[in-house]
Short mmCIF file of C-alpha atoms (C1' of nucleotides) in Angstrom, two decimals:
data_model
loop_
_atom_site.label_atom_id
_atom_site.label_comp_id
_atom_site.label_asym_id
_atom_site.label_seq_id
_atom_site.Cartn_x
_atom_site.Cartn_y
_atom_site.Cartn_z
CA MET D 1 2.90 -19.86 -41.19
CA THR D 2 5.75 -17.45 -41.75
CA ASP D 3 3.25 -14.83 -40.88
CA THR D 4 2.61 -13.07 -37.54
CA ASP D 5 -0.51 -14.80 -36.55
CA GLY D 6 -0.79 -17.64 -38.91
CA LYS D 7 -2.56 -15.75 -41.55
CA SER D 8 -1.20 -15.36 -45.15
CA PRO D 9 -1.20 -11.93 -46.61
CA ARG D 10 -4.04 -12.94 -48.85
CA GLU D 11 -6.00 -14.12 -45.87
CA ARG D 12 -5.43 -10.86 -44.04
CA TYR D 13 -6.40 -8.89 -47.14
CA ARG D 14 -9.62 -10.91 -47.43
CA ALA D 15 -10.40 -10.24 -43.80
CA GLN D 16 -9.77 -6.48 -44.29
CA VAL D 17 -12.05 -6.24 -47.30
CA ARG D 18 -14.78 -8.22 -45.57
CA ALA D 19 -14.57 -5.81 -42.67
CA GLU D 20 -14.83 -2.82 -44.89
CA ILE D 21 -17.88 -4.27 -46.58
CA LYS D 22 -19.49 -4.67 -43.25
CA GLU D 23 -18.49 -1.10 -42.31
CA ARG D 24 -20.12 0.30 -45.49
CA ALA D 25 -23.17 -1.90 -44.81
CA TRP D 26 -23.60 -0.39 -41.30
CA GLU D 27 -23.31 3.13 -42.77
CA GLN D 28 -25.98 2.22 -45.32
CA ILE D 29 -28.22 0.77 -42.52
CA ALA D 30 -27.74 3.91 -40.52
CA THR D 31 -28.78 6.07 -43.44
CA ALA D 32 -31.78 4.19 -44.88
CA GLY D 33 -32.59 1.25 -42.66
CA ALA D 34 -31.71 -2.36 -42.79
CA SER D 35 -34.31 -3.19 -45.51
CA ALA D 36 -32.46 -0.80 -47.89
CA LEU D 37 -29.20 -2.69 -47.66
CA SER D 38 -27.83 -3.29 -51.14
CA LEU D 39 -24.72 -5.15 -52.27
CA ASN D 40 -24.36 -3.00 -55.42
CA ALA D 41 -24.56 0.22 -53.47
CA ILE D 42 -21.88 -1.06 -51.07
CA ALA D 43 -19.67 -1.97 -53.99
CA LYS D 44 -20.08 1.36 -55.57
CA LYS D 45 -19.14 3.18 -52.35
CA MET D 46 -16.02 1.05 -52.14
CA GLY D 47 -15.09 1.78 -55.76
CA MET D 48 -15.65 -1.74 -56.91
CA SER D 49 -18.01 -3.42 -59.23
CA GLY D 50 -21.02 -5.18 -57.82
CA PRO D 51 -20.04 -8.83 -58.62
CA ALA D 52 -16.72 -8.33 -56.77
CA LEU D 53 -18.50 -8.67 -53.43
CA TYR D 54 -19.43 -12.21 -54.26
CA ARG D 55 -15.78 -13.17 -53.63
CA TYR D 56 -16.54 -12.22 -49.99
CA TYR D 57 -20.14 -13.01 -49.37
CA ALA D 58 -22.26 -15.65 -50.94
CA GLY D 59 -25.06 -13.09 -51.26
CA ARG D 60 -27.09 -10.39 -49.57
CA ASP D 61 -28.57 -12.84 -47.03
CA GLU D 62 -25.24 -14.03 -45.77
CA LEU D 63 -24.11 -10.47 -45.26
CA ILE D 64 -27.18 -9.49 -43.35
CA THR D 65 -26.98 -12.65 -41.18
CA GLU D 66 -23.37 -11.77 -40.40
CA LEU D 67 -24.34 -8.24 -39.44
CA VAL D 68 -26.98 -9.59 -37.11
CA ARG D 69 -24.42 -12.02 -35.62
CA ASP D 70 -21.87 -9.22 -35.06
CA ALA D 71 -24.55 -7.09 -33.35
CA TYR D 72 -25.38 -9.89 -30.96
CA ARG D 73 -21.75 -10.63 -30.41
CA SER D 74 -21.06 -7.05 -29.65
CA LEU D 75 -23.88 -6.89 -27.11
CA ALA D 76 -22.62 -10.04 -25.49
CA ASP D 77 -19.04 -8.66 -25.32
CA THR D 78 -20.41 -5.41 -23.82
CA PHE D 79 -22.20 -7.41 -21.22
CA HIS D 80 -19.23 -9.54 -20.38
CA ALA D 81 -17.06 -6.43 -20.04
CA ALA D 82 -19.64 -4.77 -17.83
CA SER D 83 -19.82 -7.61 -15.47
CA ALA D 84 -16.04 -8.14 -15.35
CA SER D 85 -15.90 -6.30 -12.07
CA GLY D 86 -18.58 -8.37 -10.51
CA PRO D 87 -22.16 -8.99 -11.64
CA ASP D 88 -24.25 -5.88 -11.08
CA VAL D 89 -27.61 -5.04 -12.50
CA ALA D 90 -27.15 -1.25 -12.58
CA THR D 91 -23.81 -1.60 -14.41
CA LEU D 92 -25.45 -3.84 -16.91
CA ALA D 93 -28.32 -1.42 -17.42
CA HIS D 94 -25.98 1.43 -18.19
CA ALA D 95 -23.90 -0.70 -20.43
CA LEU D 96 -26.96 -1.68 -22.36
CA ARG D 97 -28.11 1.87 -22.70
CA GLY D 98 -24.69 2.95 -23.90
CA TRP D 99 -24.51 0.15 -26.36
CA ALA D 100 -27.94 1.05 -27.67
CA LEU D 101 -27.32 4.75 -28.03
CA ALA D 102 -23.97 4.11 -29.75
CA ASP D 103 -25.70 2.70 -32.72
CA PRO D 104 -29.47 2.65 -32.74
CA GLN D 105 -29.74 0.69 -35.96
CA ARG D 106 -27.60 -2.06 -34.53
CA TYR D 107 -29.94 -2.20 -31.57
CA PHE D 108 -32.93 -2.50 -33.90
CA LEU D 109 -31.27 -5.16 -35.89
CA VAL D 110 -31.33 -7.17 -32.67
CA TYR D 111 -34.59 -6.17 -31.03
CA GLY D 112 -36.46 -4.32 -33.83
CA THR D 113 -39.32 -5.12 -36.01
CA PRO D 114 -38.69 -8.61 -37.36
CA VAL D 115 -39.03 -9.48 -41.11
CA PRO D 116 -41.88 -11.95 -41.20
CA GLY D 117 -40.53 -15.41 -41.91
CA TYR D 118 -36.93 -14.81 -41.04
CA HIS D 119 -35.34 -17.18 -38.58
CA ALA D 120 -31.92 -16.55 -37.03
CA PRO D 121 -29.41 -19.38 -37.38
CA GLU D 122 -28.60 -21.41 -34.24
CA ASP D 123 -25.28 -19.87 -33.48
CA ILE D 124 -26.97 -16.52 -33.11
CA THR D 125 -29.56 -17.73 -30.64
CA ALA D 126 -26.65 -19.17 -28.73
CA ILE D 127 -25.21 -15.73 -28.40
CA ALA D 128 -28.60 -14.44 -27.23
CA SER D 129 -28.44 -17.08 -24.47
CA GLU D 130 -25.04 -15.85 -23.50
CA VAL D 131 -26.50 -12.40 -23.00
CA MET D 132 -29.29 -13.84 -20.97
CA ALA D 133 -26.81 -15.78 -18.76
CA VAL D 134 -24.89 -12.61 -17.89
CA LEU D 135 -28.14 -10.99 -17.04
CA LEU D 136 -29.25 -13.86 -14.84
CA ASP D 137 -25.97 -13.71 -12.96
CA ALA D 138 -26.49 -10.09 -12.25
CA CYS D 139 -29.97 -10.56 -11.18
CA ALA D 140 -29.03 -13.32 -8.83
CA ALA D 141 -26.26 -11.42 -7.19
CA PRO D 142 -27.46 -8.92 -4.58
CA PRO D 143 -30.74 -10.19 -3.06
CA PRO D 144 -29.97 -13.81 -2.24
CA ASP D 145 -33.46 -15.01 -1.95
CA ALA D 146 -36.66 -13.19 -2.68
CA PRO D 147 -40.17 -14.71 -2.29
CA ALA D 148 -41.47 -16.15 -5.57
CA THR D 149 -44.26 -14.34 -7.30
CA PRO D 150 -47.11 -16.32 -8.90
CA PHE D 151 -45.50 -15.66 -12.26
CA GLY D 152 -42.17 -16.73 -10.85
CA THR D 153 -43.81 -20.04 -9.95
CA HIS D 154 -45.07 -20.32 -13.52
CA LEU D 155 -41.55 -19.64 -14.66
CA GLU D 156 -40.19 -22.45 -12.59
CA GLY D 157 -41.96 -24.92 -14.89
CA HIS D 158 -40.63 -23.07 -17.95
CA ARG D 159 -36.98 -22.29 -17.26
CA HIS D 160 -35.56 -23.94 -20.36
CA TRP D 161 -34.49 -20.49 -21.70
CA ALA D 162 -32.25 -19.97 -18.66
CA GLY D 163 -30.08 -22.77 -19.85
CA ASP D 164 -28.35 -24.49 -16.92
CA HIS D 165 -28.44 -21.47 -14.83
CA PRO D 166 -29.59 -22.37 -11.30
CA ALA D 167 -31.51 -19.13 -10.71
CA PRO D 168 -34.54 -19.40 -8.48
CA PRO D 169 -37.87 -18.31 -9.87
CA ALA D 170 -37.74 -14.85 -8.34
CA VAL D 171 -34.51 -14.21 -10.20
CA LEU D 172 -35.82 -15.50 -13.46
CA HIS D 173 -38.70 -13.14 -13.11
CA ARG D 174 -36.40 -10.32 -12.25
CA ALA D 175 -34.31 -10.93 -15.29
CA LEU D 176 -37.26 -10.90 -17.59
CA THR D 177 -38.56 -7.73 -15.95
CA PHE D 178 -35.14 -6.08 -16.40
CA TRP D 179 -35.11 -7.06 -19.99
CA THR D 180 -38.68 -5.99 -20.92
CA ARG D 181 -38.64 -2.73 -19.06
CA LEU D 182 -35.31 -1.45 -20.36
CA HIS D 183 -36.19 -2.58 -23.83
CA GLY D 184 -39.39 -0.65 -23.65
CA LEU D 185 -37.52 2.50 -22.64
CA LEU D 186 -34.69 2.10 -25.11
CA SER D 187 -36.73 1.13 -28.17
CA LEU D 188 -38.99 4.09 -27.66
CA GLU D 189 -36.14 6.42 -27.12
CA LEU D 190 -34.14 5.23 -30.10
CA ALA D 191 -37.26 5.31 -32.31
CA GLY D 192 -37.61 8.94 -31.46
CA HIS D 193 -40.92 8.61 -29.65
CA PHE D 194 -39.65 10.85 -26.92
CA THR D 195 -38.34 13.61 -29.03
CA GLY D 196 -40.52 16.65 -28.80
CA MET D 197 -41.80 15.50 -25.40
CA GLY D 198 -39.20 17.65 -23.75
CA PHE D 199 -38.11 15.46 -20.82
CA ASP D 200 -34.63 13.89 -20.52
CA PRO D 201 -34.74 10.18 -21.47
CA ALA D 202 -31.65 9.57 -19.31
CA LEU D 203 -33.66 10.60 -16.24
CA LEU D 204 -36.53 8.42 -17.08
CA PHE D 205 -34.15 5.56 -17.57
CA ALA D 206 -32.52 6.27 -14.30
CA ALA D 207 -35.86 6.48 -12.50
CA GLU D 208 -36.87 3.15 -13.98
CA LEU D 209 -33.65 1.49 -13.16
CA ASP D 210 -33.91 2.83 -9.59
CA GLU D 211 -37.30 1.23 -9.17
CA LEU D 212 -36.00 -1.94 -10.67
CA LEU D 213 -33.32 -2.04 -8.07
CA THR D 214 -35.09 -0.95 -4.95
CA ASP D 215 -38.42 -2.61 -5.29
CA SER D 216 -40.13 -5.82 -5.67
CA SER D 217 -40.36 -7.03 -9.28
CA GLY D 218 -39.95 -10.60 -8.36
CA ALA D 219 -39.82 -9.92 -4.69
CA GLY D 220 -43.45 -9.33 -3.95
CA MET E 1 -77.61 14.57 -52.71
CA THR E 2 -80.24 12.15 -53.98
CA ASP E 3 -78.05 9.49 -52.29
CA THR E 4 -78.47 8.02 -48.83
CA ASP E 5 -75.68 9.81 -47.10
CA GLY E 6 -74.70 12.59 -49.50
CA LYS E 7 -72.32 10.47 -51.51
CA SER E 8 -72.77 9.86 -55.20
CA PRO E 9 -72.42 6.28 -56.43
CA ARG E 10 -69.07 7.23 -57.81
CA GLU E 11 -67.91 8.55 -54.55
CA ARG E 12 -68.92 5.42 -52.82
CA TYR E 13 -67.21 3.32 -55.39
CA ARG E 14 -64.04 5.26 -54.97
CA ALA E 15 -64.18 4.80 -51.20
CA GLN E 16 -64.72 1.15 -51.67
CA VAL E 17 -61.80 0.66 -53.97
CA ARG E 18 -59.53 2.77 -51.67
CA ALA E 19 -60.55 0.57 -48.86
CA GLU E 20 -59.77 -2.56 -50.78
CA ILE E 21 -56.37 -1.21 -51.68
CA LYS E 22 -55.62 -0.66 -48.02
CA GLU E 23 -56.89 -4.15 -47.24
CA ARG E 24 -54.48 -5.70 -49.71
CA ALA E 25 -51.75 -3.48 -48.48
CA TRP E 26 -52.22 -4.78 -44.93
CA GLU E 27 -52.17 -8.29 -46.20
CA GLN E 28 -48.89 -7.64 -47.97
CA ILE E 29 -47.41 -5.98 -44.89
CA ALA E 30 -48.38 -8.98 -42.81
CA THR E 31 -46.72 -11.27 -45.26
CA ALA E 32 -43.42 -9.47 -46.01
CA GLY E 33 -43.16 -6.48 -43.74
CA ALA E 34 -43.99 -2.83 -44.40
CA SER E 35 -40.78 -2.15 -46.40
CA ALA E 36 -41.92 -4.68 -48.97
CA LEU E 37 -45.12 -2.85 -49.75
CA SER E 38 -45.55 -2.39 -53.52
CA LEU E 39 -48.30 -0.62 -55.51
CA ASN E 40 -47.84 -2.96 -58.49
CA ALA E 41 -48.13 -6.08 -56.36
CA ILE E 42 -51.31 -4.75 -54.81
CA ALA E 43 -52.75 -3.91 -58.15
CA LYS E 44 -51.97 -7.37 -59.44
CA LYS E 45 -53.77 -8.91 -56.56
CA MET E 46 -56.77 -6.85 -57.21
CA GLY E 47 -56.76 -7.87 -60.88
CA MET E 48 -55.93 -4.38 -62.04
CA SER E 49 -53.02 -2.84 -63.80
CA GLY E 50 -50.49 -0.90 -61.73
CA PRO E 51 -51.18 2.59 -62.97
CA ALA E 52 -54.81 2.22 -62.06
CA LEU E 53 -54.00 2.76 -58.44
CA TYR E 54 -52.81 6.28 -59.18
CA ARG E 55 -56.45 7.18 -59.44
CA TYR E 56 -56.72 6.52 -55.73
CA TYR E 57 -53.38 7.36 -54.24
CA ALA E 58 -50.91 9.87 -55.44
CA GLY E 59 -48.14 7.32 -54.83
CA ARG E 60 -46.60 4.80 -52.62
CA ASP E 61 -45.80 7.38 -49.87
CA GLU E 62 -49.27 8.57 -49.61
CA LEU E 63 -50.65 5.03 -49.20
CA ILE E 64 -48.17 4.25 -46.54
CA THR E 65 -48.92 7.47 -44.68
CA GLU E 66 -52.57 6.63 -44.74
CA LEU E 67 -51.91 3.17 -43.38
CA VAL E 68 -49.95 4.69 -40.50
CA ARG E 69 -52.69 7.15 -39.87
CA ASP E 70 -55.35 4.37 -39.81
CA ALA E 71 -53.20 2.42 -37.44
CA TYR E 72 -52.96 5.28 -34.98
CA ARG E 73 -56.62 6.10 -35.46
CA SER E 74 -57.53 2.49 -34.71
CA LEU E 75 -55.49 2.47 -31.50
CA ALA E 76 -57.06 5.80 -30.44
CA ASP E 77 -60.56 4.36 -31.07
CA THR E 78 -59.67 1.25 -29.11
CA PHE E 79 -58.61 3.33 -26.15
CA HIS E 80 -61.63 5.50 -26.29
CA ALA E 81 -63.83 2.49 -26.39
CA ALA E 82 -61.91 0.85 -23.50
CA SER E 83 -62.36 3.86 -21.31
CA ALA E 84 -65.99 4.40 -22.17
CA SER E 85 -67.02 2.75 -18.97
CA GLY E 86 -64.80 4.96 -16.90
CA PRO E 87 -61.05 5.55 -17.03
CA ASP E 88 -59.18 2.43 -15.78
CA VAL E 89 -55.48 1.54 -16.27
CA ALA E 90 -56.06 -2.21 -16.27
CA THR E 91 -58.77 -2.01 -18.86
CA LEU E 92 -56.56 0.12 -21.01
CA ALA E 93 -53.70 -2.33 -20.70
CA HIS E 94 -55.68 -5.24 -21.79
CA ALA E 95 -57.18 -3.24 -24.60
CA LEU E 96 -53.71 -2.37 -25.72
CA ARG E 97 -52.56 -5.97 -25.63
CA GLY E 98 -55.64 -7.10 -27.58
CA TRP E 99 -55.13 -4.44 -30.16
CA ALA E 100 -51.43 -5.40 -30.51
CA LEU E 101 -52.07 -9.13 -30.79
CA ALA E 102 -54.86 -8.63 -33.34
CA ASP E 103 -52.29 -7.31 -35.86
CA PRO E 104 -48.65 -7.24 -34.91
CA GLN E 105 -47.58 -5.52 -38.12
CA ARG E 106 -50.01 -2.68 -37.34
CA TYR E 107 -48.47 -2.34 -33.95
CA PHE E 108 -45.01 -2.19 -35.51
CA LEU E 109 -46.08 0.40 -37.95
CA VAL E 110 -46.84 2.65 -34.96
CA TYR E 111 -44.11 1.69 -32.54
CA GLY E 112 -41.66 -0.35 -34.59
CA THR E 113 -38.27 0.41 -36.06
CA PRO E 114 -38.51 3.76 -37.72
CA VAL E 115 -37.31 4.45 -41.22
CA PRO E 116 -34.41 6.93 -40.76
CA GLY E 117 -35.53 10.42 -41.96
CA TYR E 118 -39.28 9.69 -42.05
CA HIS E 119 -41.39 12.26 -40.17
CA ALA E 120 -45.07 11.68 -39.61
CA PRO E 121 -47.40 14.51 -40.60
CA GLU E 122 -48.95 16.66 -37.96
CA ASP E 123 -52.39 15.10 -37.96
CA ILE E 124 -50.84 11.79 -37.04
CA THR E 125 -49.01 13.17 -34.05
CA ALA E 126 -52.31 14.70 -33.01
CA ILE E 127 -53.81 11.30 -32.89
CA ALA E 128 -50.87 10.10 -30.78
CA SER E 129 -51.60 12.87 -28.38
CA GLU E 130 -55.12 11.68 -28.17
CA VAL E 131 -53.94 8.32 -27.14
CA MET E 132 -51.82 9.88 -24.54
CA ALA E 133 -54.66 11.93 -23.19
CA VAL E 134 -56.78 8.83 -22.63
CA LEU E 135 -53.83 7.26 -20.88
CA LEU E 136 -53.33 10.23 -18.62
CA ASP E 137 -56.98 10.25 -17.68
CA ALA E 138 -56.75 6.61 -16.65
CA CYS E 139 -53.54 7.17 -14.69
CA ALA E 140 -55.07 10.15 -12.85
CA ALA E 141 -58.13 8.23 -11.87
CA PRO E 142 -57.64 5.85 -8.94
CA PRO E 143 -54.93 7.24 -6.65
CA PRO E 144 -55.83 10.86 -6.33
CA ASP E 145 -52.53 12.19 -5.14
CA ALA E 146 -49.22 10.23 -4.94
CA PRO E 147 -45.96 11.90 -3.84
CA ALA E 148 -43.85 13.13 -6.67
CA THR E 149 -40.75 11.28 -7.59
CA PRO E 150 -37.53 13.11 -8.46
CA PHE E 151 -38.23 12.30 -12.14
CA GLY E 152 -41.87 13.43 -11.57
CA THR E 153 -40.45 16.80 -10.56
CA HIS E 154 -38.31 16.88 -13.69
CA LEU E 155 -41.42 16.14 -15.68
CA GLU E 156 -43.25 19.05 -14.14
CA GLY E 157 -40.97 21.34 -16.09
CA HIS E 158 -41.49 19.35 -19.28
CA ARG E 159 -45.16 18.63 -19.48
CA HIS E 160 -45.78 20.05 -22.95
CA TRP E 161 -46.43 16.52 -24.27
CA ALA E 162 -49.38 16.11 -21.89
CA GLY E 163 -51.21 18.89 -23.79
CA ASP E 164 -53.55 20.74 -21.50
CA HIS E 165 -54.05 17.76 -19.28
CA PRO E 166 -53.83 18.90 -15.65
CA ALA E 167 -52.15 15.80 -14.43
CA PRO E 168 -49.80 16.16 -11.43
CA PRO E 169 -46.12 15.03 -11.85
CA ALA E 170 -46.70 11.67 -10.33
CA VAL E 171 -49.43 10.94 -12.87
CA LEU E 172 -47.27 12.01 -15.77
CA HIS E 173 -44.60 9.71 -14.48
CA ARG E 174 -47.06 6.89 -14.09
CA ALA E 175 -48.37 7.29 -17.65
CA LEU E 176 -44.88 7.19 -19.10
CA THR E 177 -44.07 4.06 -17.08
CA PHE E 178 -47.26 2.45 -18.27
CA TRP E 179 -46.34 3.16 -21.82
CA THR E 180 -42.66 2.08 -21.72
CA ARG E 181 -43.27 -1.06 -19.70
CA LEU E 182 -46.14 -2.37 -21.76
CA HIS E 183 -44.45 -1.51 -24.96
CA GLY E 184 -41.33 -3.40 -23.81
CA LEU E 185 -43.43 -6.46 -23.17
CA LEU E 186 -45.57 -6.30 -26.24
CA SER E 187 -42.79 -5.48 -28.75
CA LEU E 188 -40.72 -8.37 -27.53
CA GLU E 189 -43.68 -10.68 -27.60
CA LEU E 190 -44.87 -9.62 -31.05
CA ALA E 191 -41.30 -9.81 -32.42
CA GLY E 192 -41.18 -13.38 -31.25
CA HIS E 193 -38.45 -12.99 -28.73
CA PHE E 194 -40.38 -15.01 -26.26
CA THR E 195 -41.13 -17.94 -28.55
CA GLY E 196 -39.10 -20.93 -27.52
CA MET E 197 -38.73 -19.63 -23.97
CA GLY E 198 -41.74 -21.62 -22.93
CA PHE E 199 -43.48 -19.35 -20.48
CA ASP E 200 -46.83 -17.75 -21.13
CA PRO E 201 -46.50 -14.10 -22.29
CA ALA E 202 -49.98 -13.35 -21.00
CA LEU E 203 -48.93 -14.25 -17.46
CA LEU E 204 -45.83 -12.11 -17.71
CA PHE E 205 -48.01 -9.29 -18.95
CA ALA E 206 -50.47 -9.86 -16.12
CA ALA E 207 -47.70 -9.87 -13.57
CA GLU E 208 -46.23 -6.65 -14.89
CA LEU E 209 -49.59 -4.96 -15.04
CA ASP E 210 -50.25 -6.11 -11.51
CA GLU E 211 -47.10 -4.40 -10.28
CA LEU E 212 -47.91 -1.34 -12.23
CA LEU E 213 -51.19 -1.12 -10.32
CA THR E 214 -50.25 -2.07 -6.88
CA ASP E 215 -46.97 -0.42 -6.47
CA SER E 216 -45.16 2.81 -6.58
CA SER E 217 -44.06 3.79 -10.10
CA GLY E 218 -44.63 7.52 -9.51
CA ALA E 219 -45.62 6.96 -5.90
CA GLY E 220 -42.20 6.46 -4.34
"C1'" DT C 1 17.25 -16.57 -58.41
"C1'" DG C 2 14.40 -17.75 -62.11
"C1'" DT C 3 10.83 -19.96 -64.34
"C1'" DA C 4 6.10 -22.48 -64.73
"C1'" DC C 5 2.02 -22.96 -62.77
"C1'" DA C 6 -1.99 -22.34 -59.66
"C1'" DT C 7 -4.70 -19.37 -57.14
"C1'" DC C 8 -7.72 -15.88 -56.74
"C1'" DA C 9 -9.31 -10.67 -56.75
"C1'" DG C 10 -11.76 -7.85 -59.67
"C1'" DT C 11 -14.05 -6.52 -64.27
"C1'" DG C 12 -17.66 -5.87 -67.58
"C1'" DA C 13 -21.38 -7.70 -69.98
"C1'" DA C 14 -25.55 -9.74 -69.48
"C1'" DC C 15 -30.12 -11.75 -67.61
"C1'" DG C 16 -34.39 -11.19 -65.65
"C1'" DC C 17 -36.89 -8.98 -62.41
"C1'" DG C 18 -40.03 -5.69 -60.16
"C1'" DC C 19 -40.30 -1.19 -58.89
"C1'" DG C 20 -42.57 3.77 -59.10
"C1'" DT C 21 -44.31 6.60 -62.18
"C1'" DT C 22 -45.94 9.15 -66.89
"C1'" DC C 23 -48.66 9.32 -70.68
"C1'" DA C 24 -52.02 8.97 -74.38
"C1'" DC C 25 -55.92 6.55 -74.96
"C1'" DT C 26 -60.63 3.68 -74.68
"C1'" DG C 27 -64.93 2.95 -72.82
"C1'" DA C 28 -68.22 3.24 -69.40
"C1'" DT C 29 -70.86 6.13 -66.19
"C1'" DG C 30 -73.04 10.18 -64.83
"C1'" DT C 31 -74.93 15.07 -65.89
"C1'" DA C 32 -77.42 18.83 -68.40
"C1'" DC C 33 -80.66 20.24 -71.45
"C1'" DT F 1 -87.19 10.12 -72.67
"C1'" DG F 2 -83.44 11.12 -75.60
"C1'" DT F 3 -79.46 13.25 -77.09
"C1'" DA F 4 -74.73 15.81 -76.33
"C1'" DC F 5 -71.30 16.37 -73.45
"C1'" DA F 6 -68.23 15.91 -69.44
"C1'" DT F 7 -66.25 13.08 -66.09
"C1'" DC F 8 -63.46 9.66 -64.79
"C1'" DA F 9 -61.96 4.45 -64.04
"C1'" DG F 10 -58.90 1.58 -66.04
"C1'" DT F 11 -55.51 -0.08 -69.82
"C1'" DG F 12 -51.19 -0.80 -72.14
"C1'" DA F 13 -46.96 0.80 -73.54
"C1'" DA F 14 -43.05 2.99 -72.14
"C1'" DC F 15 -39.14 5.09 -69.28
"C1'" DG F 16 -35.51 4.68 -66.27
"C1'" DC F 17 -33.93 2.66 -62.40
"C1'" DG F 18 -31.51 -0.43 -59.23
"C1'" DC F 19 -31.65 -4.76 -57.68
"C1'" DG F 20 -29.32 -9.80 -56.93
"C1'" DT F 21 -26.84 -12.80 -59.33
"C1'" DT F 22 -24.09 -15.68 -63.23
"C1'" DC F 23 -20.50 -15.89 -66.24
"C1'" DA F 24 -16.33 -15.83 -69.00
"C1'" DC F 25 -12.42 -13.41 -68.75
"C1'" DT F 26 -7.99 -10.51 -67.38
"C1'" DG F 27 -4.25 -9.61 -64.53
"C1'" DA F 28 -1.95 -9.62 -60.40
"C1'" DT F 29 -0.28 -12.30 -56.44
"C1'" DG F 30 1.52 -16.20 -54.37
"C1'" DT F 31 3.59 -21.20 -54.54
"C1'" DA F 32 6.68 -25.11 -56.16
"C1'" DC F 33 10.61 -26.64 -58.22
#
DNA sequence: TGTACATCAGTGAACGCGCGTTCACTGATGTAC
DNA sequence: TGTACATCAGTGAACGCGCGTTCACTGATGTAC
């Protein structure tokens, strides 16, 4: 308690080392993918012996889970920041693209190919809901009431994923559409499926966003 | 040449074993993901010793590359079959979804998180172009001429990826939109991001396809 | 301020594992005369 | 049809590697009196 923010020097040191471990882990993921992440390799890069890391993480799984958590957290923060000046779909879309391009492997850790059998802990799915809530807010904002699509009607009976958000069916549908369309664009772009095709991915993204804004998608 | 189709018994045996290796490989990928694929494990499952597989594949990399090639090939065949009774976007879309659901890990091998640094051999990108060509045919079919979008105009200057296909800009744009939107839906569905949300992914897919057909996307 | 003790970061050795891959070899299958 | 030879599938041992993880230990840092 004699310390600035209630942390002892040792606690601060611990936090610092934990942070560096994660930093190296991200570097490693960027280089060789998430499945190649290795505690021993991280330790070596840090000039430490392998077992030393077990002072900071119970094991490889705990580290990976924390990386996934951080990735979700970072996306949620980005979304919150983007909608700080009022909920807006376009702002959110650009924030999402910026976040994705800043670190493709982080994006893939969230939305990429899942490891069969892995289930994220509850607190992570909670952050995912947070992201969805911001998106729903933005989708609810400009067009106050659009006619419900048939699928929107279906959604009305399955709105559990929207939490306690009072969005009407058309908004639910719009949010899902926003999510799936932009994910389609971003994941293909980040995976490099557009490279060699010549066109500018940013323009395709802009065009798709434009259509998402102007036209129907949940508004007949 | 005394044999039925020009193959000696040994050649047929070889082909058969190669096929079984791939079969086991797919099983393994389905269980633990592509990054966990191991020659030794496959050999053990087949009741053989590890080194035996080197009679059939030069190494792990060659096997993986062939699996990727087969995946692309299978998608191209599916597309060809689907458009046998005339080019049609809706038919293609359903064929794609069926193909994806039939084996999610195969889908991810084609469109999933890439291993940083891996580049597919040329013959595989050729199959990818084949897929794109079928898609372009289907997109060109029903609405003979739609007005070009601004992005469509951009595409006109970057149509190299369309091969020698004479599609107008609006069709190019439409094909890209088809691709990115359906990929967004399918990859999220296959990755399990919809599970627990309650709604029926098939209905969302249908709704999205419906909009892809009725409305603009390349037609202002 | 100084001493005694507890905490805890990091080390090095070790265990067991599975991996990809090579090599020399055995034994069965096919081919040539 | 039978013999001599070549081909080739599969084995088992071995190499070197890096992995995750445990354990007993050293030495530095912080705490209590």
